[in-house]
Amino acid sequence: MIKDTTVSTPELAKQLGVSAQEYDFICNKLERRPNYAELGIFSAMYSEHCSYKSSKPHLRKFPTSGKRVLQGPGENAGILDIGEGWGVAFKMESHNHPSFIEPYQGAATGVGGILRDVFTMGARPIASMNSLCFGDETQPRTPAIVKGVVKGIGDYGNCVGVPTVAGQTFFHPCYNGNPLVNAFTAGIVKHEKIFRASASGIGNVLVYAGAKTGRDGVHGATMASQEFSTEKELERPTVQVGDPFTEKLLLEATLEAMNSGLVLAIQDMGAAGITSSSFEMADRAGTGLEMVLDKIPVRERNLTAYELLLSESQERMLIVTSPDRVEALVAVFEKWDLHAVAVGTITDGKRVRMTLHGEQVVDLPVDLVADPPMADRPFCPPADLKQAWFMDRNKLHIAPLESKIQAVLLDLNFADPRPLAEQYDSMVGNRTQGETFDDAAVLRIREIESKAVRLAFTVDCNPRLCKLAPREGGRRSVAEAAMNLAVRGAEPIGITDCLNFGNPENPEVMWQLVEAVEGITEACTALHTPVVSGNVSLYNDTDGKAIYPTPMIGMVGLIEDALPLPFSRFYSTELELALVGPLEAALGGSVLASRWFKRDCGQPVDTDLNIVNRAIKFCRDLRKTRLTYAAHDISDGGLLSASLEMAFRANVEPIGLKLVIPAGKDVDEVLFGEALPRVLIAYDPGNRGEIENLASRHALPFAVVGNTNDGGTIQFHQGSALLWQGDTAELKARWASKWEVFFN
């Protein structure tokens, strides 16, 4: 075993993921070679996962300010003002690589980490969501990964008592060797109770709080910044092990300590463990630290400084307090049966010095560790992009409608999410209104007593679209999330993101990232939804094959009234149906194109963000009419999928559906087109005039497209001609059974 104080070599640096250029930079700045423990620190902090060295120059384009922004990027979580002195703190992060190696623990600790990011801000978590991308269901490992990930998320969230209220699940072969697990948590906090992670105040004390440190998760950040290879043995020791019961104790103890005035600053020991928390807190304050590593509570014997510094053992915090409050702070955590130990002090000089067994093992300038050199990655579009855009529209047009409908219905992504959603407790806390498969989740904020306030949450991304046109993919991910909130009656107010991409050293992958960031920037600027937090996950490759670009968007919306929420399903057999927005929509990047041509193809059209803004306002104003209606935005699978989902979720049986496509309109584009914004509205026929007038006031097309009935069949007509019909019960049974195989 290499000793902590052993002087490093270029070969050792390469083994730990530090490039030759970075190693030379470090040695030149230090005017010496770092020792083994110090090299471990650089390996973690210079990793893509911690440094954002490839993405940070581009992320600066995001709009991050606004009238509601209380805390933007750079802290554990972002915070938006929701009125009456309250804020909502939220963030989304990835746990992709760990979830492939060990699905249960990888997903569980992803939930635990994002919960801590939120309550370190002083916010009590009230809701979680997730975005899960899995490989082809026929792959041998896919069922086990799905079961492990879902159970890990459910067990952790359910035990801590934070409801999982919404999410998105997507199956595609591009994730065969690299699934994505993105976790989102939101909490609420009083403005004056917001805490930040800045180690200020010379002489103040650093307190380690929470669970003991072990060897699990050592070099997890570095592992998350490397490609996978099927030729290498899976590195199971790099996956953390979580304990949700300890997390619950840590949550309550931390909030109690905060409310008791015992905490000056705090940061979760997430990626890179105590290394990142200590150096980042010192960097924010422009201070230095002295730490005694012997004082860290451990659950394994003979841990080296290297292991203590890089362990990512879960449920741990680093807290700054004043010397006179240490005893009281320790007492709070001990009351909750948790460890709390003073392990260091804040100094001037902007250096971090650490000792173990009386020997100095670390002596590094803060800025050299916390501010690594950025990587200027070249980028260019793939040479075959226009080839991917090619789609034989005529061949599709002459194909039988029956075949095209069946192609879309067979897509595994068109399925009842209930078997998965039932693994999660969505109602704990008694805040949730609606169901986990609504377009967006809505939660009551009881703490604001002066008026009715609710928050809405959603996650969204279309990886197929992002592969074909990354800028439009980023743009549409934001717009689609905003529409999800709008159809529930919420005003979109801000986003967090989780940008999942392949190896940034590949210029084509880097181009995808740059383009997606541009698209997100355009959409957030146009829709006035600032980016207040986020995460970048790169190197999602196996054997050199990258995942599709997946810039996942988590969005928060605000409802400031007590009016009823619209239904997201048909609630009667006597409803009229109307499509608000363009009747026809382009097929590029659609489910139909992918299923029919057996490849993702077609050139997506750019989303008109001005129309999206008008559609958002229309949806909000429609709810204020106090009419009873149902609404569902049209996205993946087009009008076909949206109308069937509303029918399958209906609380009346038997239910029938008749869609009528106007004569002269392109049947494929009406039924299967996915361009935004389009909303399907179901309402009592007598209310048509008021809804149509409202659409007109917002300069949006309005077209009656059918009705519900009690016939028990789904029928598609063009004019008076019947194009296709199917039995509602039979179609619903197929839809409802697709995911059961993963949870039996």
JSON list of C-alpha atoms in Angstrom, two decimals, residues 472-648:
[
{"chain": "A", "resi": 472, "resn": "GLU", "atom": "CA", "xyz": [-33.93, 22.02, -30.30]},
{"chain": "A", "resi": 473, "resn": "GLY", "atom": "CA", "xyz": [-33.78, 19.16, -27.81]},
{"chain": "A", "resi": 474, "resn": "GLY", "atom": "CA", "xyz": [-32.64, 21.51, -25.05]},
{"chain": "A", "resi": 475, "resn": "ARG", "atom": "CA", "xyz": [-35.16, 24.14, -26.12]},
{"chain": "A", "resi": 476, "resn": "ARG", "atom": "CA", "xyz": [-38.02, 21.68, -26.24]},
{"chain": "A", "resi": 477, "resn": "SER", "atom": "CA", "xyz": [-37.11, 20.02, -22.93]},
{"chain": "A", "resi": 478, "resn": "VAL", "atom": "CA", "xyz": [-37.64, 23.35, -21.19]},
{"chain": "A", "resi": 479, "resn": "ALA", "atom": "CA", "xyz": [-40.78, 24.16, -23.20]},
{"chain": "A", "resi": 480, "resn": "GLU", "atom": "CA", "xyz": [-42.28, 20.72, -22.60]},
{"chain": "A", "resi": 481, "resn": "ALA", "atom": "CA", "xyz": [-41.66, 20.98, -18.86]},
{"chain": "A", "resi": 482, "resn": "ALA", "atom": "CA", "xyz": [-43.30, 24.41, -18.85]},
{"chain": "A", "resi": 483, "resn": "MET", "atom": "CA", "xyz": [-46.33, 23.03, -20.69]},
{"chain": "A", "resi": 484, "resn": "ASN", "atom": "CA", "xyz": [-46.57, 20.16, -18.18]},
{"chain": "A", "resi": 485, "resn": "LEU", "atom": "CA", "xyz": [-46.87, 22.73, -15.40]},
{"chain": "A", "resi": 486, "resn": "ALA", "atom": "CA", "xyz": [-49.19, 25.00, -17.35]},
{"chain": "A", "resi": 487, "resn": "VAL", "atom": "CA", "xyz": [-51.84, 22.35, -18.04]},
{"chain": "A", "resi": 488, "resn": "ARG", "atom": "CA", "xyz": [-52.08, 21.89, -14.26]},
{"chain": "A", "resi": 489, "resn": "GLY", "atom": "CA", "xyz": [-52.62, 25.64, -13.90]},
{"chain": "A", "resi": 490, "resn": "ALA", "atom": "CA", "xyz": [-49.15, 26.54, -12.60]},
{"chain": "A", "resi": 491, "resn": "GLU", "atom": "CA", "xyz": [-46.86, 29.42, -13.56]},
{"chain": "A", "resi": 492, "resn": "PRO", "atom": "CA", "xyz": [-43.36, 28.08, -14.40]},
{"chain": "A", "resi": 493, "resn": "ILE", "atom": "CA", "xyz": [-40.86, 29.97, -12.21]},
{"chain": "A", "resi": 494, "resn": "GLY", "atom": "CA", "xyz": [-37.46, 28.26, -12.51]},
{"chain": "A", "resi": 495, "resn": "ILE", "atom": "CA", "xyz": [-35.47, 25.17, -13.35]},
{"chain": "A", "resi": 496, "resn": "THR", "atom": "CA", "xyz": [-32.71, 22.86, -12.30]},
{"chain": "A", "resi": 497, "resn": "ASP", "atom": "CA", "xyz": [-31.02, 20.64, -14.84]},
{"chain": "A", "resi": 498, "resn": "CYS", "atom": "CA", "xyz": [-29.08, 17.41, -15.08]},
{"chain": "A", "resi": 499, "resn": "LEU", "atom": "CA", "xyz": [-27.04, 17.39, -18.27]},
{"chain": "A", "resi": 500, "resn": "ASN", "atom": "CA", "xyz": [-26.19, 13.79, -19.18]},
{"chain": "A", "resi": 501, "resn": "PHE", "atom": "CA", "xyz": [-23.76, 13.35, -22.08]},
{"chain": "A", "resi": 502, "resn": "GLY", "atom": "CA", "xyz": [-20.99, 11.07, -23.30]},
{"chain": "A", "resi": 503, "resn": "ASN", "atom": "CA", "xyz": [-17.24, 11.66, -23.40]},
{"chain": "A", "resi": 504, "resn": "PRO", "atom": "CA", "xyz": [-16.54, 15.41, -23.84]},
{"chain": "A", "resi": 505, "resn": "GLU", "atom": "CA", "xyz": [-13.16, 14.57, -25.37]},
{"chain": "A", "resi": 506, "resn": "ASN", "atom": "CA", "xyz": [-15.15, 13.49, -28.42]},
{"chain": "A", "resi": 507, "resn": "PRO", "atom": "CA", "xyz": [-15.79, 16.71, -30.42]},
{"chain": "A", "resi": 508, "resn": "GLU", "atom": "CA", "xyz": [-19.21, 15.44, -31.55]},
{"chain": "A", "resi": 509, "resn": "VAL", "atom": "CA", "xyz": [-20.31, 14.82, -27.96]},
{"chain": "A", "resi": 510, "resn": "MET", "atom": "CA", "xyz": [-18.97, 18.21, -26.92]},
{"chain": "A", "resi": 511, "resn": "TRP", "atom": "CA", "xyz": [-20.98, 19.77, -29.76]},
{"chain": "A", "resi": 512, "resn": "GLN", "atom": "CA", "xyz": [-24.10, 18.10, -28.42]},
{"chain": "A", "resi": 513, "resn": "LEU", "atom": "CA", "xyz": [-23.46, 19.62, -24.98]},
{"chain": "A", "resi": 514, "resn": "VAL", "atom": "CA", "xyz": [-22.78, 23.11, -26.34]},
{"chain": "A", "resi": 515, "resn": "GLU", "atom": "CA", "xyz": [-25.87, 23.02, -28.57]},
{"chain": "A", "resi": 516, "resn": "ALA", "atom": "CA", "xyz": [-28.14, 21.74, -25.79]},
{"chain": "A", "resi": 517, "resn": "VAL", "atom": "CA", "xyz": [-26.92, 24.50, -23.45]},
{"chain": "A", "resi": 518, "resn": "GLU", "atom": "CA", "xyz": [-27.72, 27.07, -26.15]},
{"chain": "A", "resi": 519, "resn": "GLY", "atom": "CA", "xyz": [-31.24, 25.65, -26.55]},
{"chain": "A", "resi": 520, "resn": "ILE", "atom": "CA", "xyz": [-31.89, 25.62, -22.81]},
{"chain": "A", "resi": 521, "resn": "THR", "atom": "CA", "xyz": [-30.61, 29.19, -22.58]},
{"chain": "A", "resi": 522, "resn": "GLU", "atom": "CA", "xyz": [-32.94, 30.36, -25.35]},
{"chain": "A", "resi": 523, "resn": "ALA", "atom": "CA", "xyz": [-35.97, 28.70, -23.80]},
{"chain": "A", "resi": 524, "resn": "CYS", "atom": "CA", "xyz": [-35.28, 29.80, -20.22]},
{"chain": "A", "resi": 525, "resn": "THR", "atom": "CA", "xyz": [-34.75, 33.36, -21.36]},
{"chain": "A", "resi": 526, "resn": "ALA", "atom": "CA", "xyz": [-37.95, 33.42, -23.40]},
{"chain": "A", "resi": 527, "resn": "LEU", "atom": "CA", "xyz": [-40.07, 31.74, -20.69]},
{"chain": "A", "resi": 528, "resn": "HIS", "atom": "CA", "xyz": [-38.52, 33.70, -17.78]},
{"chain": "A", "resi": 529, "resn": "THR", "atom": "CA", "xyz": [-37.47, 30.53, -15.95]},
{"chain": "A", "resi": 530, "resn": "PRO", "atom": "CA", "xyz": [-33.96, 31.07, -14.55]},
{"chain": "A", "resi": 531, "resn": "VAL", "atom": "CA", "xyz": [-31.58, 28.18, -13.96]},
{"chain": "A", "resi": 532, "resn": "VAL", "atom": "CA", "xyz": [-30.83, 28.17, -10.22]},
{"chain": "A", "resi": 533, "resn": "SER", "atom": "CA", "xyz": [-29.04, 24.85, -9.76]},
{"chain": "A", "resi": 534, "resn": "GLY", "atom": "CA", "xyz": [-27.99, 21.78, -11.67]},
{"chain": "A", "resi": 535, "resn": "ASN", "atom": "CA", "xyz": [-25.53, 19.03, -12.41]},
{"chain": "A", "resi": 536, "resn": "VAL", "atom": "CA", "xyz": [-23.45, 17.83, -15.35]},
{"chain": "A", "resi": 537, "resn": "SER", "atom": "CA", "xyz": [-22.80, 14.12, -15.85]},
{"chain": "A", "resi": 538, "resn": "LEU", "atom": "CA", "xyz": [-20.29, 13.36, -18.59]},
{"chain": "A", "resi": 539, "resn": "TYR", "atom": "CA", "xyz": [-18.44, 10.23, -19.71]},
{"chain": "A", "resi": 540, "resn": "ASN", "atom": "CA", "xyz": [-21.67, 8.27, -19.99]},
{"chain": "A", "resi": 541, "resn": "ASP", "atom": "CA", "xyz": [-20.07, 5.86, -22.45]},
{"chain": "A", "resi": 542, "resn": "THR", "atom": "CA", "xyz": [-19.41, 2.14, -22.52]},
{"chain": "A", "resi": 543, "resn": "ASP", "atom": "CA", "xyz": [-16.77, 0.73, -24.86]},
{"chain": "A", "resi": 544, "resn": "GLY", "atom": "CA", "xyz": [-16.62, 4.10, -26.60]},
{"chain": "A", "resi": 545, "resn": "LYS", "atom": "CA", "xyz": [-20.35, 4.23, -27.35]},
{"chain": "A", "resi": 546, "resn": "ALA", "atom": "CA", "xyz": [-22.07, 7.27, -25.88]},
{"chain": "A", "resi": 547, "resn": "ILE", "atom": "CA", "xyz": [-25.62, 7.59, -24.63]},
{"chain": "A", "resi": 548, "resn": "TYR", "atom": "CA", "xyz": [-27.94, 9.97, -26.44]},
{"chain": "A", "resi": 549, "resn": "PRO", "atom": "CA", "xyz": [-27.59, 13.54, -25.17]},
{"chain": "A", "resi": 550, "resn": "THR", "atom": "CA", "xyz": [-30.07, 13.76, -22.29]},
{"chain": "A", "resi": 551, "resn": "PRO", "atom": "CA", "xyz": [-30.35, 17.29, -20.85]},
{"chain": "A", "resi": 552, "resn": "MET", "atom": "CA", "xyz": [-32.98, 16.54, -18.22]},
{"chain": "A", "resi": 553, "resn": "ILE", "atom": "CA", "xyz": [-34.98, 19.53, -16.96]},
{"chain": "A", "resi": 554, "resn": "GLY", "atom": "CA", "xyz": [-36.55, 19.73, -13.53]},
{"chain": "A", "resi": 555, "resn": "MET", "atom": "CA", "xyz": [-39.01, 22.61, -13.34]},
{"chain": "A", "resi": 556, "resn": "VAL", "atom": "CA", "xyz": [-40.96, 24.24, -10.52]},
{"chain": "A", "resi": 557, "resn": "GLY", "atom": "CA", "xyz": [-44.27, 26.03, -10.93]},
{"chain": "A", "resi": 558, "resn": "LEU", "atom": "CA", "xyz": [-46.37, 28.19, -8.61]},
{"chain": "A", "resi": 559, "resn": "ILE", "atom": "CA", "xyz": [-50.14, 28.26, -8.05]},
{"chain": "A", "resi": 560, "resn": "GLU", "atom": "CA", "xyz": [-51.38, 31.14, -5.91]},
{"chain": "A", "resi": 561, "resn": "ASP", "atom": "CA", "xyz": [-55.05, 30.32, -5.45]},
{"chain": "A", "resi": 562, "resn": "ALA", "atom": "CA", "xyz": [-57.33, 27.60, -4.11]},
{"chain": "A", "resi": 563, "resn": "LEU", "atom": "CA", "xyz": [-59.19, 26.92, -7.38]},
{"chain": "A", "resi": 564, "resn": "PRO", "atom": "CA", "xyz": [-59.69, 23.26, -8.32]},
{"chain": "A", "resi": 565, "resn": "LEU", "atom": "CA", "xyz": [-57.07, 21.60, -10.50]},
{"chain": "A", "resi": 566, "resn": "PRO", "atom": "CA", "xyz": [-58.14, 20.38, -13.93]},
{"chain": "A", "resi": 567, "resn": "PHE", "atom": "CA", "xyz": [-58.47, 16.66, -14.54]},
{"chain": "A", "resi": 568, "resn": "SER", "atom": "CA", "xyz": [-55.77, 14.90, -16.55]},
{"chain": "A", "resi": 569, "resn": "ARG", "atom": "CA", "xyz": [-58.20, 12.16, -17.63]},
{"chain": "A", "resi": 570, "resn": "PHE", "atom": "CA", "xyz": [-61.66, 11.89, -19.12]},
{"chain": "A", "resi": 571, "resn": "TYR", "atom": "CA", "xyz": [-64.25, 12.22, -16.38]},
{"chain": "A", "resi": 572, "resn": "SER", "atom": "CA", "xyz": [-67.45, 11.67, -18.38]},
{"chain": "A", "resi": 573, "resn": "THR", "atom": "CA", "xyz": [-68.73, 9.86, -21.47]},
{"chain": "A", "resi": 574, "resn": "GLU", "atom": "CA", "xyz": [-70.31, 13.07, -22.76]},
{"chain": "A", "resi": 575, "resn": "LEU", "atom": "CA", "xyz": [-67.34, 15.37, -23.33]},
{"chain": "A", "resi": 576, "resn": "GLU", "atom": "CA", "xyz": [-66.33, 17.31, -26.38]},
{"chain": "A", "resi": 577, "resn": "LEU", "atom": "CA", "xyz": [-62.64, 17.31, -27.33]},
{"chain": "A", "resi": 578, "resn": "ALA", "atom": "CA", "xyz": [-60.66, 20.19, -28.77]},
{"chain": "A", "resi": 579, "resn": "LEU", "atom": "CA", "xyz": [-57.04, 20.63, -29.76]},
{"chain": "A", "resi": 580, "resn": "VAL", "atom": "CA", "xyz": [-55.56, 23.98, -28.81]},
{"chain": "A", "resi": 581, "resn": "GLY", "atom": "CA", "xyz": [-52.49, 24.83, -30.83]},
{"chain": "A", "resi": 582, "resn": "PRO", "atom": "CA", "xyz": [-51.47, 23.76, -34.35]},
{"chain": "A", "resi": 583, "resn": "LEU", "atom": "CA", "xyz": [-53.66, 20.92, -35.60]},
{"chain": "A", "resi": 584, "resn": "GLU", "atom": "CA", "xyz": [-50.82, 19.42, -37.63]},
{"chain": "A", "resi": 585, "resn": "ALA", "atom": "CA", "xyz": [-47.31, 18.89, -36.29]},
{"chain": "A", "resi": 586, "resn": "ALA", "atom": "CA", "xyz": [-44.05, 17.75, -37.87]},
{"chain": "A", "resi": 587, "resn": "LEU", "atom": "CA", "xyz": [-42.95, 14.12, -37.56]},
{"chain": "A", "resi": 588, "resn": "GLY", "atom": "CA", "xyz": [-39.16, 14.59, -37.37]},
{"chain": "A", "resi": 589, "resn": "GLY", "atom": "CA", "xyz": [-37.83, 12.86, -34.27]},
{"chain": "A", "resi": 590, "resn": "SER", "atom": "CA", "xyz": [-41.24, 11.43, -33.42]},
{"chain": "A", "resi": 591, "resn": "VAL", "atom": "CA", "xyz": [-42.06, 8.05, -31.91]},
{"chain": "A", "resi": 592, "resn": "LEU", "atom": "CA", "xyz": [-43.78, 7.09, -35.16]},
{"chain": "A", "resi": 593, "resn": "ALA", "atom": "CA", "xyz": [-40.67, 7.87, -37.26]},
{"chain": "A", "resi": 594, "resn": "SER", "atom": "CA", "xyz": [-38.47, 5.92, -34.87]},
{"chain": "A", "resi": 595, "resn": "ARG", "atom": "CA", "xyz": [-40.72, 2.88, -34.70]},
{"chain": "A", "resi": 596, "resn": "TRP", "atom": "CA", "xyz": [-41.63, 2.77, -38.38]},
{"chain": "A", "resi": 597, "resn": "PHE", "atom": "CA", "xyz": [-38.13, 3.24, -39.83]},
{"chain": "A", "resi": 598, "resn": "LYS", "atom": "CA", "xyz": [-36.47, 1.33, -36.96]},
{"chain": "A", "resi": 599, "resn": "ARG", "atom": "CA", "xyz": [-34.07, 4.20, -36.35]},
{"chain": "A", "resi": 600, "resn": "ASP", "atom": "CA", "xyz": [-34.41, 7.65, -34.84]},
{"chain": "A", "resi": 601, "resn": "CYS", "atom": "CA", "xyz": [-34.76, 9.93, -37.82]},
{"chain": "A", "resi": 602, "resn": "GLY", "atom": "CA", "xyz": [-36.27, 13.09, -39.28]},
{"chain": "A", "resi": 603, "resn": "GLN", "atom": "CA", "xyz": [-35.34, 16.72, -38.77]},
{"chain": "A", "resi": 604, "resn": "PRO", "atom": "CA", "xyz": [-37.19, 18.23, -35.79]},
{"chain": "A", "resi": 605, "resn": "VAL", "atom": "CA", "xyz": [-38.68, 21.67, -36.31]},
{"chain": "A", "resi": 606, "resn": "ASP", "atom": "CA", "xyz": [-37.72, 24.52, -33.99]},
{"chain": "A", "resi": 607, "resn": "THR", "atom": "CA", "xyz": [-40.15, 25.29, -31.21]},
{"chain": "A", "resi": 608, "resn": "ASP", "atom": "CA", "xyz": [-41.70, 28.76, -31.43]},
{"chain": "A", "resi": 609, "resn": "LEU", "atom": "CA", "xyz": [-41.22, 30.00, -27.87]},
{"chain": "A", "resi": 610, "resn": "ASN", "atom": "CA", "xyz": [-43.58, 32.95, -28.39]},
{"chain": "A", "resi": 611, "resn": "ILE", "atom": "CA", "xyz": [-46.42, 30.50, -29.07]},
{"chain": "A", "resi": 612, "resn": "VAL", "atom": "CA", "xyz": [-45.38, 28.45, -26.06]},
{"chain": "A", "resi": 613, "resn": "ASN", "atom": "CA", "xyz": [-45.64, 31.56, -23.89]},
{"chain": "A", "resi": 614, "resn": "ARG", "atom": "CA", "xyz": [-49.15, 32.20, -25.20]},
{"chain": "A", "resi": 615, "resn": "ALA", "atom": "CA", "xyz": [-50.14, 28.58, -24.60]},
{"chain": "A", "resi": 616, "resn": "ILE", "atom": "CA", "xyz": [-48.89, 28.75, -21.01]},
{"chain": "A", "resi": 617, "resn": "LYS", "atom": "CA", "xyz": [-50.97, 31.86, -20.35]},
{"chain": "A", "resi": 618, "resn": "PHE", "atom": "CA", "xyz": [-54.00, 30.27, -22.02]},
{"chain": "A", "resi": 619, "resn": "CYS", "atom": "CA", "xyz": [-53.78, 27.23, -19.73]},
{"chain": "A", "resi": 620, "resn": "ARG", "atom": "CA", "xyz": [-53.48, 29.36, -16.61]},
{"chain": "A", "resi": 621, "resn": "ASP", "atom": "CA", "xyz": [-56.39, 31.58, -17.67]},
{"chain": "A", "resi": 622, "resn": "LEU", "atom": "CA", "xyz": [-58.53, 28.56, -18.56]},
{"chain": "A", "resi": 623, "resn": "ARG", "atom": "CA", "xyz": [-58.36, 27.28, -14.99]},
{"chain": "A", "resi": 624, "resn": "LYS", "atom": "CA", "xyz": [-59.38, 30.69, -13.70]},
{"chain": "A", "resi": 625, "resn": "THR", "atom": "CA", "xyz": [-62.66, 30.45, -15.64]},
{"chain": "A", "resi": 626, "resn": "ARG", "atom": "CA", "xyz": [-63.71, 27.86, -12.99]},
{"chain": "A", "resi": 627, "resn": "LEU", "atom": "CA", "xyz": [-64.99, 25.56, -15.73]},
{"chain": "A", "resi": 628, "resn": "THR", "atom": "CA", "xyz": [-64.76, 21.82, -15.24]},
{"chain": "A", "resi": 629, "resn": "TYR", "atom": "CA", "xyz": [-62.44, 20.31, -17.84]},
{"chain": "A", "resi": 630, "resn": "ALA", "atom": "CA", "xyz": [-59.55, 17.91, -18.45]},
{"chain": "A", "resi": 631, "resn": "ALA", "atom": "CA", "xyz": [-56.27, 18.86, -20.12]},
{"chain": "A", "resi": 632, "resn": "HIS", "atom": "CA", "xyz": [-53.23, 16.95, -21.31]},
{"chain": "A", "resi": 633, "resn": "ASP", "atom": "CA", "xyz": [-50.30, 18.30, -23.29]},
{"chain": "A", "resi": 634, "resn": "ILE", "atom": "CA", "xyz": [-49.39, 16.47, -26.49]},
{"chain": "A", "resi": 635, "resn": "SER", "atom": "CA", "xyz": [-45.79, 15.28, -26.75]},
{"chain": "A", "resi": 636, "resn": "ASP", "atom": "CA", "xyz": [-44.31, 11.78, -27.22]},
{"chain": "A", "resi": 637, "resn": "GLY", "atom": "CA", "xyz": [-46.61, 9.73, -29.43]},
{"chain": "A", "resi": 638, "resn": "GLY", "atom": "CA", "xyz": [-48.63, 12.77, -30.45]},
{"chain": "A", "resi": 639, "resn": "LEU", "atom": "CA", "xyz": [-52.40, 13.11, -30.23]},
{"chain": "A", "resi": 640, "resn": "LEU", "atom": "CA", "xyz": [-52.73, 9.33, -30.45]},
{"chain": "A", "resi": 641, "resn": "SER", "atom": "CA", "xyz": [-50.88, 8.73, -27.18]},
{"chain": "A", "resi": 642, "resn": "ALA", "atom": "CA", "xyz": [-52.38, 11.75, -25.38]},
{"chain": "A", "resi": 643, "resn": "SER", "atom": "CA", "xyz": [-56.00, 10.84, -26.18]},
{"chain": "A", "resi": 644, "resn": "LEU", "atom": "CA", "xyz": [-55.54, 7.17, -25.30]},
{"chain": "A", "resi": 645, "resn": "GLU", "atom": "CA", "xyz": [-53.86, 7.99, -22.00]},
{"chain": "A", "resi": 646, "resn": "MET", "atom": "CA", "xyz": [-56.80, 10.21, -21.03]},
{"chain": "A", "resi": 647, "resn": "ALA", "atom": "CA", "xyz": [-59.20, 7.42, -21.96]},
{"chain": "A", "resi": 648, "resn": "PHE", "atom": "CA", "xyz": [-57.28, 4.69, -20.14]}
]
